mmCIF file of C-alpha atoms in Angstrom:
data_model
loop_
_atom_site.group_PDB
_atom_site.id
_atom_site.type_symbol
_atom_site.label_atom_id
_atom_site.label_comp_id
_atom_site.label_asym_id
_atom_site.label_seq_id
_atom_site.Cartn_x
_atom_site.Cartn_y
_atom_site.Cartn_z
ATOM 1 C CA MET A 28 -9.390 -27.775 -2.150
ATOM 2 C CA THR A 29 -7.978 -25.105 -3.091
ATOM 3 C CA TYR A 30 -8.311 -21.784 -2.662
ATOM 4 C CA SER A 31 -7.670 -18.326 -4.531
ATOM 5 C CA LEU A 32 -6.472 -14.882 -4.214
ATOM 6 C CA ASP A 33 -9.905 -13.544 -5.267
ATOM 7 C CA GLU A 34 -11.534 -15.007 -2.789
ATOM 8 C CA ILE A 35 -10.155 -13.121 -0.319
ATOM 9 C CA LYS A 36 -10.023 -10.154 -2.538
ATOM 10 C CA LYS A 37 -14.042 -10.662 -2.598
ATOM 11 C CA TYR A 38 -14.400 -10.953 1.495
ATOM 12 C CA ALA A 39 -12.616 -8.363 2.433
ATOM 13 C CA LYS A 40 -14.743 -6.380 -0.532
ATOM 14 C CA ALA A 41 -18.037 -7.504 1.110
ATOM 15 C CA ASN A 42 -16.409 -6.975 5.212
ATOM 16 C CA PHE A 43 -14.892 -3.002 4.648
ATOM 17 C CA VAL A 44 -11.346 -4.131 4.901
ATOM 18 C CA PRO A 45 -8.879 -1.945 3.106
ATOM 19 C CA ILE A 46 -6.191 -3.925 0.669
ATOM 20 C CA VAL A 47 -3.609 -2.765 -1.871
ATOM 21 C CA ARG A 48 -5.182 -2.118 -4.672
ATOM 22 C CA ASP A 49 -5.036 -3.611 -8.298
ATOM 23 C CA ASN A 50 -2.059 -2.019 -10.019
ATOM 24 C CA THR A 51 -0.342 -1.281 -6.396
ATOM 25 C CA SER A 52 -0.308 -5.181 -6.521
ATOM 26 C CA GLN A 53 0.987 -5.564 -10.360
ATOM 27 C CA ALA A 54 3.937 -2.789 -8.227
ATOM 28 C CA LEU A 55 4.337 -4.785 -5.308
ATOM 29 C CA THR A 56 5.002 -8.367 -6.909
ATOM 30 C CA GLU A 57 7.747 -7.062 -9.793
ATOM 31 C CA ILE A 58 9.911 -5.189 -6.565
ATOM 32 C CA CYS A 59 9.176 -8.365 -3.921
ATOM 33 C CA LYS A 60 10.159 -10.817 -6.743
ATOM 34 C CA ASP A 61 13.459 -11.240 -6.009
ATOM 35 C CA LYS A 62 13.614 -10.490 -2.407
ATOM 36 C CA LYS A 63 14.487 -12.781 0.541
ATOM 37 C CA ASN A 64 13.282 -10.950 3.488
ATOM 38 C CA ILE A 65 10.389 -8.799 3.576
ATOM 39 C CA LEU A 66 8.774 -7.156 6.920
ATOM 40 C CA GLU A 67 5.185 -5.431 6.008
ATOM 41 C CA ILE A 68 3.902 -3.146 8.671
ATOM 42 C CA GLY A 69 -0.007 -3.761 8.628
ATOM 43 C CA THR A 70 -0.791 -6.462 7.447
ATOM 44 C CA ALA A 71 -4.634 -7.016 7.317
ATOM 45 C CA ILE A 72 -5.783 -10.103 6.154
ATOM 46 C CA GLY A 73 -3.074 -11.235 4.434
ATOM 47 C CA TYR A 74 -4.122 -10.724 1.265
ATOM 48 C CA SER A 75 -0.784 -8.205 0.517
ATOM 49 C CA GLY A 76 1.867 -10.758 2.257
ATOM 50 C CA LEU A 77 0.563 -13.397 0.214
ATOM 51 C CA LEU A 78 0.999 -11.476 -2.766
ATOM 52 C CA MET A 79 4.584 -11.168 -1.476
ATOM 53 C CA LEU A 80 5.207 -14.880 -0.116
ATOM 54 C CA LEU A 81 3.792 -16.570 -3.459
ATOM 55 C CA ASN A 82 5.839 -13.801 -5.918
ATOM 56 C CA SER A 83 9.002 -14.759 -4.323
ATOM 57 C CA SER A 84 10.803 -16.604 -2.031
ATOM 58 C CA ALA A 85 10.833 -14.990 1.078
ATOM 59 C CA CYS A 86 10.463 -14.570 4.511
ATOM 60 C CA LEU A 87 7.638 -12.633 5.244
ATOM 61 C CA ASP A 88 7.809 -11.001 8.765
ATOM 62 C CA THR A 89 4.655 -9.130 9.301
ATOM 63 C CA ILE A 90 2.831 -6.523 11.499
ATOM 64 C CA GLU A 91 -1.541 -5.687 13.484
ATOM 65 C CA LYS A 92 -2.522 -4.584 15.680
ATOM 66 C CA ASP A 93 -6.155 -6.042 14.633
ATOM 67 C CA GLU A 94 -5.968 -9.627 16.814
ATOM 68 C CA THR A 95 -9.099 -10.976 15.021
ATOM 69 C CA ARG A 96 -7.712 -9.795 11.852
ATOM 70 C CA ALA A 97 -4.063 -11.034 12.392
ATOM 71 C CA ARG A 98 -6.213 -14.508 13.392
ATOM 72 C CA GLN A 99 -7.948 -14.094 10.253
ATOM 73 C CA ALA A 100 -3.781 -13.829 7.926
ATOM 74 C CA SER A 101 -2.184 -16.790 9.898
ATOM 75 C CA GLU A 102 -5.789 -18.541 8.467
ATOM 76 C CA ASN A 103 -4.843 -17.517 4.920
ATOM 77 C CA PHE A 104 -1.198 -18.308 5.248
ATOM 78 C CA LYS A 105 -2.224 -21.449 6.623
ATOM 79 C CA LYS A 106 -4.807 -21.952 3.270
ATOM 80 C CA PHE A 107 -1.766 -21.347 0.677
ATOM 81 C CA LYS A 108 0.704 -23.279 3.107
ATOM 82 C CA VAL A 109 3.222 -20.453 3.813
ATOM 83 C CA GLN A 110 2.795 -20.480 6.739
ATOM 84 C CA ALA A 111 6.133 -21.849 7.508
ATOM 85 C CA ARG A 112 7.933 -18.463 6.081
ATOM 86 C CA VAL A 113 6.190 -15.750 8.364
ATOM 87 C CA ASN A 114 5.886 -14.256 11.321
ATOM 88 C CA VAL A 115 3.134 -12.428 12.567
ATOM 89 C CA PHE A 116 3.507 -10.191 15.284
ATOM 90 C CA ILE A 117 0.181 -8.552 16.881
ATOM 91 C CA ASP A 118 1.079 -4.996 18.807
ATOM 92 C CA ASP A 119 1.157 -1.947 17.931
ATOM 93 C CA ALA A 120 4.124 -0.872 15.183
ATOM 94 C CA PHE A 121 6.232 1.205 16.191
ATOM 95 C CA VAL A 122 6.310 -1.100 19.877
ATOM 96 C CA VAL A 123 7.268 -3.834 16.923
ATOM 97 C CA LEU A 124 9.062 -1.723 15.009
ATOM 98 C CA GLN A 125 11.877 -0.509 17.849
ATOM 99 C CA ARG A 126 12.436 -4.159 18.929
ATOM 100 C CA LEU A 127 13.454 -5.456 15.243
ATOM 101 C CA VAL A 128 15.642 -2.232 15.696
ATOM 102 C CA GLN A 129 17.471 -3.569 19.280
ATOM 103 C CA GLU A 130 17.264 -7.186 17.826
ATOM 104 C CA GLU A 131 19.600 -5.254 14.863
ATOM 105 C CA LYS A 132 17.081 -7.187 11.804
ATOM 106 C CA SER A 133 17.648 -6.802 8.329
ATOM 107 C CA TYR A 134 15.622 -6.171 6.142
ATOM 108 C CA ASP A 135 15.858 -6.026 1.308
ATOM 109 C CA MET A 136 12.462 -4.562 1.806
ATOM 110 C CA VAL A 137 9.892 -3.198 3.837
ATOM 111 C CA PHE A 138 6.214 -2.658 2.516
ATOM 112 C CA LEU A 139 4.676 -0.130 4.764
ATOM 113 C CA ASP A 140 0.683 -0.020 4.533
ATOM 114 C CA GLY A 141 0.304 0.752 8.518
ATOM 115 C CA ALA A 142 -1.856 3.085 9.871
ATOM 116 C CA LYS A 143 -1.081 6.114 8.039
ATOM 117 C CA GLY A 144 -0.889 9.296 10.002
ATOM 118 C CA GLN A 145 2.818 7.034 11.557
ATOM 119 C CA TYR A 146 4.209 6.787 8.644
ATOM 120 C CA PHE A 147 5.751 9.884 9.687
ATOM 121 C CA LYS A 148 7.059 8.017 12.902
ATOM 122 C CA TYR A 149 8.261 5.043 11.598
ATOM 123 C CA PHE A 150 10.759 5.990 8.676
ATOM 124 C CA PRO A 151 13.348 6.904 11.150
ATOM 125 C CA LEU A 152 12.951 3.277 12.690
ATOM 126 C CA ILE A 153 12.253 1.784 8.630
ATOM 127 C CA LYS A 154 15.377 3.462 7.775
ATOM 128 C CA GLU A 155 18.014 0.901 10.482
ATOM 129 C CA LEU A 156 16.395 -1.810 9.072
ATOM 130 C CA LEU A 157 16.447 -1.435 6.017
ATOM 131 C CA SER A 158 19.609 -2.981 4.286
ATOM 132 C CA SER A 159 21.363 -1.146 2.122
ATOM 133 C CA GLY A 160 20.411 -1.265 -1.805
ATOM 134 C CA GLY A 161 16.516 -2.087 -0.141
ATOM 135 C CA VAL A 162 13.494 -1.069 -1.243
ATOM 136 C CA LEU A 163 11.030 1.298 1.389
ATOM 137 C CA PHE A 164 7.497 0.317 -0.092
ATOM 138 C CA ALA A 165 4.767 2.793 0.970
ATOM 139 C CA ASP A 166 1.099 2.724 0.103
ATOM 140 C CA ASN A 167 -1.981 5.336 -0.287
ATOM 141 C CA ILE A 168 0.088 8.104 0.344
ATOM 142 C CA ASN A 169 -2.198 10.482 -1.880
ATOM 143 C CA LEU A 170 -4.935 9.880 1.002
ATOM 144 C CA PHE A 171 -8.391 10.104 -1.187
ATOM 145 C CA GLY A 172 -6.078 12.890 -2.962
ATOM 146 C CA LEU A 173 -6.067 15.113 0.285
ATOM 147 C CA VAL A 174 -2.026 15.208 0.263
ATOM 148 C CA ASN A 175 -1.813 17.138 -3.176
ATOM 149 C CA SER A 176 -4.867 18.954 -2.828
ATOM 150 C CA SER A 177 -5.407 23.168 -2.604
ATOM 151 C CA GLU A 178 -9.077 22.124 -0.812
ATOM 152 C CA LYS A 179 -8.992 23.006 2.860
ATOM 153 C CA VAL A 180 -8.528 20.212 4.134
ATOM 154 C CA PRO A 181 -11.505 18.768 6.963
ATOM 155 C CA HIS A 182 -11.159 18.590 10.618
ATOM 156 C CA LYS A 183 -11.526 15.039 10.706
ATOM 157 C CA HIS A 184 -8.573 14.130 7.867
ATOM 158 C CA ARG A 185 -5.767 17.073 8.545
ATOM 159 C CA SER A 186 -3.696 15.829 11.383
ATOM 160 C CA MET A 187 -3.417 12.037 9.008
ATOM 161 C CA VAL A 188 -3.078 14.613 6.186
ATOM 162 C CA ASN A 189 -0.197 16.449 8.020
ATOM 163 C CA ASN A 190 1.758 13.435 9.017
ATOM 164 C CA MET A 191 1.273 11.977 5.934
ATOM 165 C CA ARG A 192 2.886 15.178 4.063
ATOM 166 C CA LYS A 193 5.842 15.845 6.181
ATOM 167 C CA PHE A 194 6.337 12.141 5.362
ATOM 168 C CA ILE A 195 6.647 12.488 1.780
ATOM 169 C CA ALA A 196 8.639 16.007 2.195
ATOM 170 C CA LEU A 197 11.224 13.295 5.252
ATOM 171 C CA LEU A 198 11.615 10.947 2.066
ATOM 172 C CA LYS A 199 12.538 13.583 -0.311
ATOM 173 C CA GLU A 200 14.946 15.504 1.659
ATOM 174 C CA ASP A 201 16.724 12.319 2.759
ATOM 175 C CA LYS A 202 19.818 11.756 0.568
ATOM 176 C CA ALA A 203 20.178 7.818 1.639
ATOM 177 C CA PHE A 204 16.909 7.552 -0.580
ATOM 178 C CA ASP A 205 15.897 7.553 -4.633
ATOM 179 C CA CYS A 206 12.200 8.140 -4.499
ATOM 180 C CA GLN A 207 10.166 7.316 -7.094
ATOM 181 C CA PHE A 208 6.205 8.366 -6.354
ATOM 182 C CA PHE A 209 3.567 7.422 -8.214
ATOM 183 C CA ASP A 210 -0.798 8.453 -9.074
ATOM 184 C CA LEU A 211 -1.772 4.971 -9.654
ATOM 185 C CA ASP A 212 -4.167 3.806 -7.089
ATOM 186 C CA ASP A 213 -4.298 5.776 -3.517
ATOM 187 C CA GLY A 214 -0.568 6.543 -4.918
ATOM 188 C CA TYR A 215 2.476 4.843 -3.432
ATOM 189 C CA CYS A 216 5.818 5.499 -3.455
ATOM 190 C CA VAL A 217 9.040 3.500 -4.065
ATOM 191 C CA CYS A 218 12.057 4.230 -2.623
ATOM 192 C CA LYS A 219 15.286 2.284 -3.284
ATOM 193 C CA LYS A 220 18.078 2.543 -0.224
ATOM 194 C CA ILE A 221 21.554 4.137 -2.033
ATOM 195 C CA SER A 222 23.113 4.147 1.133
ATOM 196 C CA ASP A 223 23.728 4.679 5.075
#
């Protein structure tokens, strides 16, 4: 039996699982092509992980806090016969990132698609984990248009939006990175690490 990414997309839509959107996924698959070691923060059900694995020869370390989704992702990796190239960490991303830094791991790409309010907290650890010339690809940085809005942000989104603005400011100020920002879908940025 053959499996398609469209089936996973349909499942995600029917079950309200957030996955990477079409324009963003095109950029993601293009950027990952020549990568060897990729770290993903936010596995969900494995859709973006599969996009990267099927479009490269890379090995993938991926982090997911939700056990049910992590199990679904592992099943999907098996269906597409890429499980030998994947490690799924089921834990809080900040905890795993700290552990990977202690282990002196190195990645030539990081796909950041986890808890949006935590991006700024993850950034110093991601910077340590990225090799020189490596790429940080961060998704959903516009947060439904709220990040760039001059309107008052609703209370329930305020801390997440403020934290995302903090993250974007960190990227723009960090001379070790050359960043491009895109307003397609829910916004994403591609940042190349040009120095340590």
